[in-house]
mmCIF file of C-alpha atoms in Angstrom:
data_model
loop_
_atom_site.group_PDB
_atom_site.id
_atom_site.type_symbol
_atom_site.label_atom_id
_atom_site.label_comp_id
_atom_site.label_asym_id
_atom_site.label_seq_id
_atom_site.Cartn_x
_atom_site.Cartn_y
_atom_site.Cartn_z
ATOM 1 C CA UNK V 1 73.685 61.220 138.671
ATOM 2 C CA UNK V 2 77.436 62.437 139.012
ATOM 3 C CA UNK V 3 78.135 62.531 135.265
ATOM 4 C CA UNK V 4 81.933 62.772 134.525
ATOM 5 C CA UNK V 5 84.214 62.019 137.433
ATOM 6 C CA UNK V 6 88.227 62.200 137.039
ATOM 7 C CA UNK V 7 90.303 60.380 140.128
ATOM 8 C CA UNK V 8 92.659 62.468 141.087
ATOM 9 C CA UNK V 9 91.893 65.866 140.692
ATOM 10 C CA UNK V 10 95.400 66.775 141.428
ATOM 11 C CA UNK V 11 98.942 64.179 141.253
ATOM 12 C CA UNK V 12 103.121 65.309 141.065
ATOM 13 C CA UNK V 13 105.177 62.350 139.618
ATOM 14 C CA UNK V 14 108.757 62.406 139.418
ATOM 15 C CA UNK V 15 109.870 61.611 135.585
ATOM 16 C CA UNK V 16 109.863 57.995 134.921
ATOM 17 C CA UNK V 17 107.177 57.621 137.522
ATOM 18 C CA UNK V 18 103.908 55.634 136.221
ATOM 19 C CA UNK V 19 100.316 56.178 136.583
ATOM 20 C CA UNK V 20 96.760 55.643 135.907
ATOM 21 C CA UNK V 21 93.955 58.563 135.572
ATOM 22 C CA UNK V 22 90.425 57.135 136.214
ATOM 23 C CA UNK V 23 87.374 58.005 134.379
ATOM 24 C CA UNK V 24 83.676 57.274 135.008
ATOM 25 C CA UNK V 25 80.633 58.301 133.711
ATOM 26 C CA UNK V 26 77.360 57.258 134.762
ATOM 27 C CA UNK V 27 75.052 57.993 131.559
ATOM 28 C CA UNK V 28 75.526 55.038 129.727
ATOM 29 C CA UNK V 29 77.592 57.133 127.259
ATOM 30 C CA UNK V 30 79.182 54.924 124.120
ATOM 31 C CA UNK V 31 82.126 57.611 123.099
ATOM 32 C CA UNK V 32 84.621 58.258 125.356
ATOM 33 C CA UNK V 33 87.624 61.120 125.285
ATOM 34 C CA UNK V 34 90.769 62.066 127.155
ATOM 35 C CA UNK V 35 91.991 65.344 126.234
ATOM 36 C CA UNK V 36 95.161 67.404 127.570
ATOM 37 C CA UNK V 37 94.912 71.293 127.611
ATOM 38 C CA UNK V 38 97.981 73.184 127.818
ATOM 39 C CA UNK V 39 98.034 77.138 128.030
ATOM 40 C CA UNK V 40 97.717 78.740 124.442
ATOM 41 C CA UNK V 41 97.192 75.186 122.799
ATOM 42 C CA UNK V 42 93.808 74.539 123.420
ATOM 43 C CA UNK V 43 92.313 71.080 124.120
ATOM 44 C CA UNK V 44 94.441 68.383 122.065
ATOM 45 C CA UNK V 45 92.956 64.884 122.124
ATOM 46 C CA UNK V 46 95.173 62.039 123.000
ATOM 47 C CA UNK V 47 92.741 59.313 122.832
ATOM 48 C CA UNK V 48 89.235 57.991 122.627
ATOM 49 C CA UNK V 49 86.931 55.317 122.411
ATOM 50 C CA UNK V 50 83.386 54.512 120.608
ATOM 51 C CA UNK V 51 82.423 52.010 123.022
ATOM 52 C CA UNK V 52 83.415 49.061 125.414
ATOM 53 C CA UNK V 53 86.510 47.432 124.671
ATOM 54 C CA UNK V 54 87.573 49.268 121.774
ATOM 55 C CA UNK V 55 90.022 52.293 121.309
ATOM 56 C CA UNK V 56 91.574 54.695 119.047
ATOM 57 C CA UNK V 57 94.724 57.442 118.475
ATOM 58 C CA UNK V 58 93.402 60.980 118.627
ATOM 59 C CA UNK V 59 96.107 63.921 117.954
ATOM 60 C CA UNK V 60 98.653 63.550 120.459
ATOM 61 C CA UNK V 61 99.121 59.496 121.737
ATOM 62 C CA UNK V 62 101.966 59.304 122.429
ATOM 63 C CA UNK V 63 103.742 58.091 125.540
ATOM 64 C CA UNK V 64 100.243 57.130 127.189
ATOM 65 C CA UNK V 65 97.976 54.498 126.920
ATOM 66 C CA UNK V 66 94.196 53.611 127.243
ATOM 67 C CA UNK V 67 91.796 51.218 128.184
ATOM 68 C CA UNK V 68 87.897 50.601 128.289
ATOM 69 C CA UNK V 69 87.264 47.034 129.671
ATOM 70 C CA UNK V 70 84.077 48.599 130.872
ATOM 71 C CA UNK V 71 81.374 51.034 129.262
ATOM 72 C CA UNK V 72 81.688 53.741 132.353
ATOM 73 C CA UNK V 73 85.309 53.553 132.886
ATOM 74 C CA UNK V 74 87.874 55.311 130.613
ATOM 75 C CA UNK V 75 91.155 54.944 132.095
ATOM 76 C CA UNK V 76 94.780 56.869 131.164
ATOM 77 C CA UNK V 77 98.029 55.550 131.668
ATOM 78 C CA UNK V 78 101.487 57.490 131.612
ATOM 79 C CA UNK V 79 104.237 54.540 131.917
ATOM 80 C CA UNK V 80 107.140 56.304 132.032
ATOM 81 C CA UNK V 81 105.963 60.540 132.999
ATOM 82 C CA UNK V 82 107.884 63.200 131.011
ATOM 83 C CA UNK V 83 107.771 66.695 132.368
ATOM 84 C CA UNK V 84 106.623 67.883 129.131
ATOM 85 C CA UNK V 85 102.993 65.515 130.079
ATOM 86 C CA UNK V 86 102.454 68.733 132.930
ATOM 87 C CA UNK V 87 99.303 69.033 131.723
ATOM 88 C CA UNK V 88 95.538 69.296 132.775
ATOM 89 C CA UNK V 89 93.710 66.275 131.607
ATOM 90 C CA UNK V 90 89.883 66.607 130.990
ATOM 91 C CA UNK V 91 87.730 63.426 130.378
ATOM 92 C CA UNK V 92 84.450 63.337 128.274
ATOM 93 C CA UNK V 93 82.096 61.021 127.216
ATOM 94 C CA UNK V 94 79.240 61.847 124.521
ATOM 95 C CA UNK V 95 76.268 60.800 123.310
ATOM 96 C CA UNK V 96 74.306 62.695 120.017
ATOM 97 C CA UNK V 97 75.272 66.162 120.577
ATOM 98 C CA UNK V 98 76.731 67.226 123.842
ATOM 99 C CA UNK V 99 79.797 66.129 125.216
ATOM 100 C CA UNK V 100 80.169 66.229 128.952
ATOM 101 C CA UNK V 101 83.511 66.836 130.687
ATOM 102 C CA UNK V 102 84.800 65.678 133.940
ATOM 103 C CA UNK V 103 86.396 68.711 136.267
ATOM 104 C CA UNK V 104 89.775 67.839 135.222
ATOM 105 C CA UNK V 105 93.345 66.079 136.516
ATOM 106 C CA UNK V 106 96.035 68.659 137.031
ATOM 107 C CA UNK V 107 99.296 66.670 136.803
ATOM 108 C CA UNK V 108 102.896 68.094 137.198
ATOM 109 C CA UNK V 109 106.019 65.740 136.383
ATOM 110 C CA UNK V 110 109.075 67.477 137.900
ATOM 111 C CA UNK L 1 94.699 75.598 107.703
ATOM 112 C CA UNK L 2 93.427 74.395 111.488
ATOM 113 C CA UNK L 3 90.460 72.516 111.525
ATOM 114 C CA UNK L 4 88.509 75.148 113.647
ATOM 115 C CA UNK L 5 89.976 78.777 114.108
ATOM 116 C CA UNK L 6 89.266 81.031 116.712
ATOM 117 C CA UNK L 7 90.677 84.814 117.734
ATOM 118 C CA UNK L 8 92.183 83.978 120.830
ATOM 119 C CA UNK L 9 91.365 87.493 121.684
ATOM 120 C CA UNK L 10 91.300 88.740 124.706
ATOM 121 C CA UNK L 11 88.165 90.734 124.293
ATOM 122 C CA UNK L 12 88.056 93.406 127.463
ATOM 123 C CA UNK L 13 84.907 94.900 127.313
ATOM 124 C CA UNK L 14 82.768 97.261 130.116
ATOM 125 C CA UNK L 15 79.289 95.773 131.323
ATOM 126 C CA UNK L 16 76.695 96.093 129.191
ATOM 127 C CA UNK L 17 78.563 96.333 125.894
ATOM 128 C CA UNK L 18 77.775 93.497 123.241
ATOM 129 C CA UNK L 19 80.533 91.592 121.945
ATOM 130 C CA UNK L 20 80.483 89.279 119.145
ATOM 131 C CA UNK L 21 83.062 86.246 118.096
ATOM 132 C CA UNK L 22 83.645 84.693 115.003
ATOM 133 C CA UNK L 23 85.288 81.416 114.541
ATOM 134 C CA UNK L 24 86.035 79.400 110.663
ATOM 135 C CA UNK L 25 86.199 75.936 110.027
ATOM 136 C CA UNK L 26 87.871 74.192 107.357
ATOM 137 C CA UNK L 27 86.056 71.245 106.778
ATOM 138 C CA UNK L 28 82.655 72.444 104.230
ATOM 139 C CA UNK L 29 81.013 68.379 105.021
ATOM 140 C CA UNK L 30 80.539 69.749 109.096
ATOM 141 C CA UNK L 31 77.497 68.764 109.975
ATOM 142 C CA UNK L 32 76.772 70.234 113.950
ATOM 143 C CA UNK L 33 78.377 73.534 115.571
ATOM 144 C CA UNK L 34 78.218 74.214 118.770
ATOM 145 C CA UNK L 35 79.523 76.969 121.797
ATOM 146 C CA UNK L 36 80.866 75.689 124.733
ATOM 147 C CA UNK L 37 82.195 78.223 127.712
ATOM 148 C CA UNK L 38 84.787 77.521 129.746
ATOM 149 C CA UNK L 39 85.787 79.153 133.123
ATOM 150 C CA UNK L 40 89.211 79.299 134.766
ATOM 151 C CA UNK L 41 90.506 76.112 136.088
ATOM 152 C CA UNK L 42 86.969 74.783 134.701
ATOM 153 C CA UNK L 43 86.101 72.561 132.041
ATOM 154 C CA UNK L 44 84.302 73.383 129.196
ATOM 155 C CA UNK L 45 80.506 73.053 129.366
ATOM 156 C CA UNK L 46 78.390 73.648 126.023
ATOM 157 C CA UNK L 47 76.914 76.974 126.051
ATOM 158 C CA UNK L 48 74.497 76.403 122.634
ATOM 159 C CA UNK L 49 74.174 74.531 119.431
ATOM 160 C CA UNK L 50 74.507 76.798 116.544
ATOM 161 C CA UNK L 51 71.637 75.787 113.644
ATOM 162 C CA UNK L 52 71.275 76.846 110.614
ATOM 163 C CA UNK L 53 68.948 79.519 110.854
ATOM 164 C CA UNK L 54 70.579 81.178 113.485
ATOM 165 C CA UNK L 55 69.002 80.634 117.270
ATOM 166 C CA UNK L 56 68.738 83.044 120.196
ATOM 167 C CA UNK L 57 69.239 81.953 123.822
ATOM 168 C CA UNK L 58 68.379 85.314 126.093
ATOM 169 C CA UNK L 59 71.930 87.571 125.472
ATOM 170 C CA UNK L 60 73.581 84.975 123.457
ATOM 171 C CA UNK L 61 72.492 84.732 119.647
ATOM 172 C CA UNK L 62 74.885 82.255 117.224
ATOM 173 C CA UNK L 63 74.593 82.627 114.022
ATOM 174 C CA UNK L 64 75.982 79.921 110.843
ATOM 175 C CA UNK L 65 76.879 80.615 107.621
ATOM 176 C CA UNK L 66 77.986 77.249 105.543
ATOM 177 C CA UNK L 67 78.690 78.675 102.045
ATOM 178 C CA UNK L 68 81.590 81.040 104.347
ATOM 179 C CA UNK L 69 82.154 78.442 106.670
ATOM 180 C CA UNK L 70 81.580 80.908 109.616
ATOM 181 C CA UNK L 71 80.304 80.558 112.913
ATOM 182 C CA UNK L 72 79.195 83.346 115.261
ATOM 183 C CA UNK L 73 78.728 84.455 118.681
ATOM 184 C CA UNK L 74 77.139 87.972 119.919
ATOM 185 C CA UNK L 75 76.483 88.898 123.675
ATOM 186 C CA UNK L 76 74.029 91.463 124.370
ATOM 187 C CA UNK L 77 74.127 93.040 127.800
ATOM 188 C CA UNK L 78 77.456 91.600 129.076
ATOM 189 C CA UNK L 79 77.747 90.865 132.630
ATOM 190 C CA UNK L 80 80.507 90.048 134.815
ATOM 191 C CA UNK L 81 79.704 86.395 135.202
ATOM 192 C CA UNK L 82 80.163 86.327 131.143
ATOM 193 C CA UNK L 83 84.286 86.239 131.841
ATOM 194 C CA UNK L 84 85.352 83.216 130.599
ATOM 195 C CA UNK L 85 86.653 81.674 127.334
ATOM 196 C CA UNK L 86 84.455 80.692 124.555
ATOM 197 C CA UNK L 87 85.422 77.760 122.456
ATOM 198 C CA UNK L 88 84.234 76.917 118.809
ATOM 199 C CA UNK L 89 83.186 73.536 118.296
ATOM 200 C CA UNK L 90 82.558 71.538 115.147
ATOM 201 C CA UNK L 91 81.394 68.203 115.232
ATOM 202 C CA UNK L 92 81.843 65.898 112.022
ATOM 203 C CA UNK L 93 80.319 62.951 111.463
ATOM 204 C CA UNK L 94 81.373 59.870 109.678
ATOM 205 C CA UNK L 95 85.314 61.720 109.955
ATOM 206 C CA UNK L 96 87.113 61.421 112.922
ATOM 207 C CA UNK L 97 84.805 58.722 114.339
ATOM 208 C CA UNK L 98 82.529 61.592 115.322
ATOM 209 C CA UNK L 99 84.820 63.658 117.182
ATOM 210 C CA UNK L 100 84.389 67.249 118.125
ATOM 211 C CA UNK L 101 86.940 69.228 116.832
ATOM 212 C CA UNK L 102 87.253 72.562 119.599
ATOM 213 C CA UNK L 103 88.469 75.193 118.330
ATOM 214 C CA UNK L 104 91.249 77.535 120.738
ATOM 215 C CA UNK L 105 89.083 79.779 122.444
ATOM 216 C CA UNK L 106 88.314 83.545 122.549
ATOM 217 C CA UNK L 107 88.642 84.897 126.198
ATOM 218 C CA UNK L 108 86.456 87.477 127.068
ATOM 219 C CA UNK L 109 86.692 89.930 130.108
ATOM 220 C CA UNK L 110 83.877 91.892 131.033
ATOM 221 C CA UNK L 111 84.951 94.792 133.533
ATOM 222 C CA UNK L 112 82.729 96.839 135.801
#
């Protein structure tokens, strides 16, 4: 049981570059959440999703994009990177109470 | 008003002191509060759920109060592994789809 797992754990784009951050979870988990967590901002969500094939705008959406085709996959998508997306991403998925987090993406657009 | 507000502190405390945090929420329908820690270059992992009679977990006791709309967090005994920020959670159903709202953290540093 691996829980939350992020691919990569660490990526430098170029601005304009594109790219996709992987999620999976393994407990059969209906919510999904991606979350960006800047110093002295705290954890902002950017979007999430209540179950398979469906998605929805959390705080900060813009200039990424989301899918869930599949329950245990959660993916993120920068088209065009900014440097102001320098960010670490978390994942989490949740069921009830407790929300689990994957160990993070750190991504840096110079 | 933020949803969920935290002093970001931080609190620099000597082993074996007992700190406490507080944290307010805006939102009086809330239904679940929770603690989650987070460690440097971590991510956050829930710590405790806060009910409403207050619950103990060895050093840690939270503690809710709804008509104030205040959540607490004391340490007893601190030890050096307790470094680490502690984020305010509030969970509200039926609003935001669910969503926990985390509050900004407190970051506490306990020094030999």
């Amino acid at each position: 049981n691996a829980g939350v797992t992020q691919t990569p754990k660490f990526r430098v784009l170029k601005t304009g570059q594109s790219m996709t951050l992987l999620c999976a979870q393994d407990m059969n988990h209906e919510y999904m959440y991606w979350y960006r967590q800047d110093p002295g901002m705290g954890l902002r969500l950017i979007h999430y999703s209540v179950g398979e094939g469906t998605t929805a705008k959390g705080e900060v959406p813009d200039g990424y994009n989301v899918s869930r085709l599949k329950k245990q996959n959660f993916l993120l998508g920068l088209e065009s990177a900014a440097p102001s997306q320098t960010s670490v991403y978390f994942c989490a998925s949740r069921q009830d109470h407790e929300q689990y987090f994957g160990p993070g993406t750190r991504l840096t657009v110079t | 008003r933020k949803e969920v507000e935290q002093d970001p502190g931080p609190f620099n405390v000597p082993e074996g002191a007992t700190v406490a945090f507080n944290c307010t929420y805006s939102n009086s329908a809330s239904q679940s509060f929770f603690w989650y820690r987070q460690d440097c270059r971590k991510e956050p992992k829930l710590l405790m759920s806060v009910y409403s009679s207050g619950n103990e977990d060895g050093r840690f006791t939270a503690q809710l109060n709804r008509a104030s709309q205040y959540i607490s967090l004391l340490i007893r005994d601190s030890k050096l592994s307790d470094s680490a920020t502690y984020l305010c959670v509030v969970l509200n159903y039926g609003g935001s789809q669910g969503n926990l709202i985390f509050g900004k953290g407190t970051k506490l540093s306990v020094k030999p």
